[in-house]
Short mmCIF file of C-alpha atoms in Angstrom, two decimals:
data_model
loop_
_atom_site.label_atom_id
_atom_site.label_comp_id
_atom_site.label_asym_id
_atom_site.label_seq_id
_atom_site.Cartn_x
_atom_site.Cartn_y
_atom_site.Cartn_z
CA ASP A 173 16.13 -14.30 23.06
CA THR A 174 15.53 -10.55 22.84
CA GLY A 175 13.94 -10.50 19.40
CA VAL A 176 15.32 -8.94 16.24
CA SER A 177 18.19 -6.52 16.92
CA GLN A 178 19.30 -3.76 14.59
CA ASP A 179 22.43 -1.65 14.87
CA PRO A 180 22.85 1.28 14.88
CA ARG A 181 19.50 2.79 15.89
CA HIS A 182 20.37 6.09 14.27
CA LYS A 183 22.94 7.06 11.63
CA ILE A 184 23.68 10.51 10.27
CA THR A 185 25.99 10.58 7.28
CA LYS A 186 27.15 13.03 4.66
CA ARG A 187 26.00 12.61 1.10
CA GLY A 188 28.38 10.40 -0.84
CA GLN A 189 29.54 8.36 2.15
CA ASN A 190 29.00 4.61 2.51
CA VAL A 191 26.97 3.20 5.40
CA THR A 192 26.40 -0.33 6.67
CA PHE A 193 23.61 -1.56 8.91
CA ARG A 194 23.45 -4.83 10.81
CA CYS A 195 20.51 -7.06 11.67
CA ASP A 196 20.59 -9.97 14.11
CA PRO A 197 17.45 -12.09 13.66
CA ILE A 198 15.82 -14.38 16.19
CA SER A 199 18.24 -17.29 16.36
CA GLU A 200 15.97 -20.08 15.10
CA HIS A 201 14.55 -18.01 12.23
CA ASN A 202 15.88 -18.98 8.80
CA ARG A 203 14.07 -16.21 6.91
CA LEU A 204 15.29 -12.60 6.99
CA TYR A 205 13.83 -9.53 5.31
CA TRP A 206 14.82 -5.90 4.79
CA TYR A 207 12.26 -3.13 4.34
CA ARG A 208 12.57 0.64 3.91
CA GLN A 209 10.11 3.10 5.39
CA THR A 210 10.10 6.78 4.43
CA LEU A 211 8.33 9.40 6.52
CA GLY A 212 4.57 9.07 6.43
CA GLN A 213 4.61 5.92 4.30
CA GLY A 214 4.24 2.23 4.84
CA PRO A 215 7.32 0.00 4.68
CA GLU A 216 8.47 -1.17 1.25
CA PHE A 217 10.10 -4.53 0.62
CA LEU A 218 13.79 -4.50 -0.30
CA THR A 219 15.09 -8.06 -0.12
CA TYR A 220 14.62 -11.52 1.39
CA PHE A 221 17.03 -14.24 2.49
CA GLN A 222 16.34 -17.85 3.29
CA ASN A 223 19.37 -19.01 5.25
CA GLU A 224 22.33 -17.49 3.37
CA ALA A 225 20.61 -17.38 -0.03
CA GLN A 226 19.20 -14.06 -1.24
CA LEU A 227 16.00 -15.23 -2.94
CA GLU A 228 14.13 -12.02 -3.73
CA LYS A 229 15.19 -8.46 -4.51
CA SER A 230 12.99 -5.45 -5.13
CA ARG A 231 13.53 -3.00 -7.96
CA LEU A 232 14.05 -0.47 -5.13
CA LEU A 233 17.36 -2.16 -4.40
CA SER A 234 19.54 -0.17 -6.79
CA ASP A 235 23.15 -0.98 -7.64
CA ARG A 236 24.25 1.17 -4.69
CA PHE A 237 22.54 -1.20 -2.26
CA SER A 238 23.89 -4.60 -1.32
CA ALA A 239 22.73 -7.05 1.31
CA GLU A 240 24.47 -10.13 2.63
CA ARG A 241 23.79 -12.91 5.07
CA PRO A 242 27.07 -14.81 4.91
CA LYS A 243 26.46 -17.58 7.43
CA GLY A 244 22.69 -17.60 7.45
CA SER A 245 22.60 -15.75 10.76
CA PHE A 246 23.09 -11.96 10.91
CA SER A 247 22.69 -9.78 7.84
CA THR A 248 24.21 -6.52 6.67
CA LEU A 249 22.76 -3.88 4.36
CA GLU A 250 25.27 -1.52 2.75
CA ILE A 251 24.46 1.66 0.89
CA GLN A 252 27.26 3.13 -1.20
CA ARG A 253 27.51 6.79 -2.22
CA THR A 254 24.50 7.76 -0.14
CA GLU A 255 22.01 10.28 -1.50
CA GLN A 256 19.51 12.44 0.37
CA GLY A 257 16.72 10.25 -0.99
CA ASP A 258 18.15 7.33 0.95
CA SER A 259 17.05 8.98 4.21
CA ALA A 260 14.56 6.55 5.73
CA MET A 261 13.98 3.98 8.44
CA TYR A 262 15.48 0.62 7.45
CA LEU A 263 13.60 -2.25 9.05
CA CYS A 264 14.72 -5.85 9.40
CA ALA A 265 12.38 -8.75 10.10
CA SER A 266 12.83 -12.47 10.58
CA SER A 267 10.57 -15.50 10.62
CA SER A 268 10.61 -19.28 10.74
CA THR A 269 7.42 -19.58 8.71
CA PRO A 270 6.26 -17.69 5.61
CA ASN A 271 3.77 -15.61 7.61
CA GLY A 272 5.23 -15.13 11.08
CA TYR A 273 7.30 -11.94 10.82
CA THR A 274 8.99 -10.30 13.80
CA PHE A 275 10.32 -6.82 13.12
CA GLY A 276 13.28 -5.08 14.69
CA SER A 277 13.19 -1.48 15.90
CA GLY A 278 14.85 -0.21 12.75
CA THR A 279 17.83 1.95 11.81
CA ARG A 280 16.99 5.56 11.04
CA LEU A 281 19.31 6.95 8.37
CA THR A 282 19.64 10.68 7.78
CA VAL A 283 21.75 11.82 4.83
CA VAL A 284 22.83 15.46 5.05
CA ALA B 113 -1.11 -4.91 -9.60
CA GLN B 114 -1.57 -6.31 -6.13
CA SER B 115 -1.90 -3.64 -3.49
CA VAL B 116 -3.12 -2.73 -0.01
CA THR B 117 -4.98 0.53 0.51
CA GLN B 118 -5.74 2.28 3.78
CA LEU B 119 -8.47 4.76 3.08
CA ASP B 120 -7.82 7.18 5.95
CA SER B 121 -4.44 8.76 6.67
CA GLN B 122 -5.62 10.12 10.04
CA VAL B 123 -8.48 9.18 12.34
CA PRO B 124 -9.14 11.47 15.33
CA VAL B 125 -11.40 10.00 18.00
CA PHE B 126 -12.29 10.72 21.61
CA GLU B 127 -11.28 8.36 24.38
CA GLU B 128 -13.76 5.52 25.01
CA ALA B 129 -15.38 6.00 21.59
CA PRO B 130 -15.43 3.18 19.00
CA VAL B 131 -13.11 3.29 16.02
CA GLU B 132 -12.76 1.60 12.63
CA LEU B 133 -9.60 1.76 10.52
CA ARG B 134 -10.30 0.74 6.95
CA CYS B 135 -8.16 -1.50 4.78
CA ASN B 136 -8.81 -2.89 1.31
CA TYR B 137 -6.63 -5.22 -0.71
CA SER B 138 -6.35 -6.06 -4.34
CA SER B 139 -5.56 -9.66 -5.18
CA SER B 140 -7.29 -12.26 -7.28
CA VAL B 141 -5.80 -15.19 -5.41
CA SER B 142 -5.21 -16.26 -1.84
CA VAL B 143 -4.16 -13.70 0.73
CA TYR B 144 -2.82 -13.54 4.24
CA LEU B 145 -3.63 -10.26 5.98
CA PHE B 146 -2.07 -8.48 8.96
CA TRP B 147 -2.43 -5.39 11.09
CA TYR B 148 0.69 -3.86 12.64
CA VAL B 149 1.02 -1.00 15.13
CA GLN B 150 3.97 1.38 15.23
CA TYR B 151 4.73 3.75 18.10
CA PRO B 152 7.05 6.73 17.48
CA ASN B 153 10.65 5.78 16.67
CA GLN B 154 9.90 2.09 17.08
CA GLY B 155 9.53 -0.91 14.81
CA LEU B 156 6.33 -2.67 13.88
CA GLN B 157 4.44 -4.84 16.33
CA LEU B 158 2.00 -7.46 15.06
CA LEU B 159 -1.52 -6.74 16.26
CA LEU B 160 -3.43 -9.57 14.59
CA LYS B 161 -3.45 -11.69 11.45
CA TYR B 162 -5.79 -13.63 9.21
CA LEU B 163 -4.35 -16.76 7.62
CA SER B 164 -7.38 -19.04 7.25
CA GLY B 165 -10.40 -20.28 9.16
CA SER B 166 -12.61 -17.88 11.10
CA THR B 167 -12.92 -14.56 9.32
CA LEU B 168 -13.03 -12.65 12.62
CA VAL B 169 -9.68 -12.36 14.36
CA GLU B 170 -8.96 -10.71 17.67
CA SER B 171 -5.96 -9.25 19.47
CA ILE B 172 -5.22 -9.41 23.18
CA ASN B 173 -5.81 -5.67 23.67
CA GLY B 174 -9.37 -5.46 22.38
CA PHE B 175 -8.85 -4.91 18.64
CA GLU B 176 -10.56 -7.13 16.10
CA ALA B 177 -10.58 -7.37 12.32
CA GLU B 178 -12.86 -9.17 9.91
CA PHE B 179 -11.75 -10.65 6.62
CA ASN B 180 -14.39 -9.97 3.98
CA LYS B 181 -13.57 -11.68 0.72
CA SER B 182 -16.47 -10.23 -1.26
CA GLN B 183 -15.59 -6.69 -0.20
CA THR B 184 -11.81 -7.39 -0.34
CA SER B 185 -11.53 -5.71 3.04
CA PHE B 186 -9.86 -6.30 6.39
CA HIS B 187 -11.05 -3.41 8.57
CA LEU B 188 -9.73 -3.00 12.11
CA ARG B 189 -12.14 -2.13 14.90
CA LYS B 190 -12.12 -1.43 18.62
CA PRO B 191 -15.31 -0.73 20.59
CA SER B 192 -13.67 1.65 23.08
CA VAL B 193 -10.26 3.26 22.56
CA HIS B 194 -7.74 4.45 25.15
CA ILE B 195 -5.22 7.27 25.01
CA SER B 196 -2.50 4.61 24.82
CA ASP B 197 -3.91 3.39 21.48
CA THR B 198 -2.57 6.55 19.82
CA ALA B 199 -0.14 5.24 17.19
CA GLU B 200 0.31 4.52 13.48
CA TYR B 201 -1.50 1.42 12.23
CA PHE B 202 -0.47 -0.45 9.11
CA CYS B 203 -2.47 -3.00 7.18
CA ALA B 204 -0.35 -5.48 5.24
CA GLY B 205 -0.85 -8.53 3.08
CA GLN B 206 0.98 -11.43 1.58
CA LEU B 207 -0.85 -11.32 -1.72
CA GLY B 208 -1.20 -14.15 -4.18
CA ASN B 209 1.97 -14.81 -6.11
CA ALA B 210 4.04 -12.12 -4.41
CA GLY B 211 5.92 -14.76 -2.46
CA ASN B 212 7.08 -14.04 1.04
CA MET B 213 7.05 -10.26 0.86
CA LEU B 214 4.55 -8.14 2.74
CA THR B 215 2.77 -5.36 0.86
CA PHE B 216 1.87 -2.51 3.21
CA GLY B 217 -0.77 0.16 3.08
CA GLY B 218 0.20 3.77 3.64
CA GLY B 219 -0.76 3.72 7.30
CA THR B 220 -3.45 5.35 9.43
CA ARG B 221 -2.56 7.61 12.32
CA LEU B 222 -5.01 7.02 15.16
CA MET B 223 -5.19 10.05 17.43
CA VAL B 224 -7.13 9.47 20.65
CA LYS B 225 -8.15 12.65 22.41
CA PRO B 226 -9.18 12.95 26.09
#
């Protein structure tokens, strides 16, 4: 197992376009999290899945953001009608216990 | 509101000198506390964590942190830093009733100079 994988590593998109990111967690981990990190700041929680159920969502997750984990394995995070303020590093993490996070390397989104 | 605060945004230090990165949390109930390190353009790597038991926790590369409930602190220390310790360090907590989410501090950039 190579840890938590995120794809793509970098994404440059024009304002108004839709983007989708993928996260493949560690295979035996049933918990999956998405965080957003803007330049010079600490990561901020976006959403949490246990298996395929989305159990927690932050107020940061506006209507333009949607996350899925259809079979309780990989997850996708989609941003519709991107705005320049969406430029950030999007981090995925997984765990098998409530306090054993493993983070991926992140997807860096730049909206131009 | 529950929060994690890192008091220093940057800490410059000379190689082989000791360092302390400060972290305070705000929670009236139980907490789990973590320190993560982030190298440029990479994700977060867990350095050490406090869940319960001994208040002094250590990492494999010489860092240690002490949970102090009365001071609501979880400061990170290393007695002698190396150039390779240059990175961004984040304190984080699972605080009280916040469920499974981690609340992060704003980060401290440790800059080790030769």
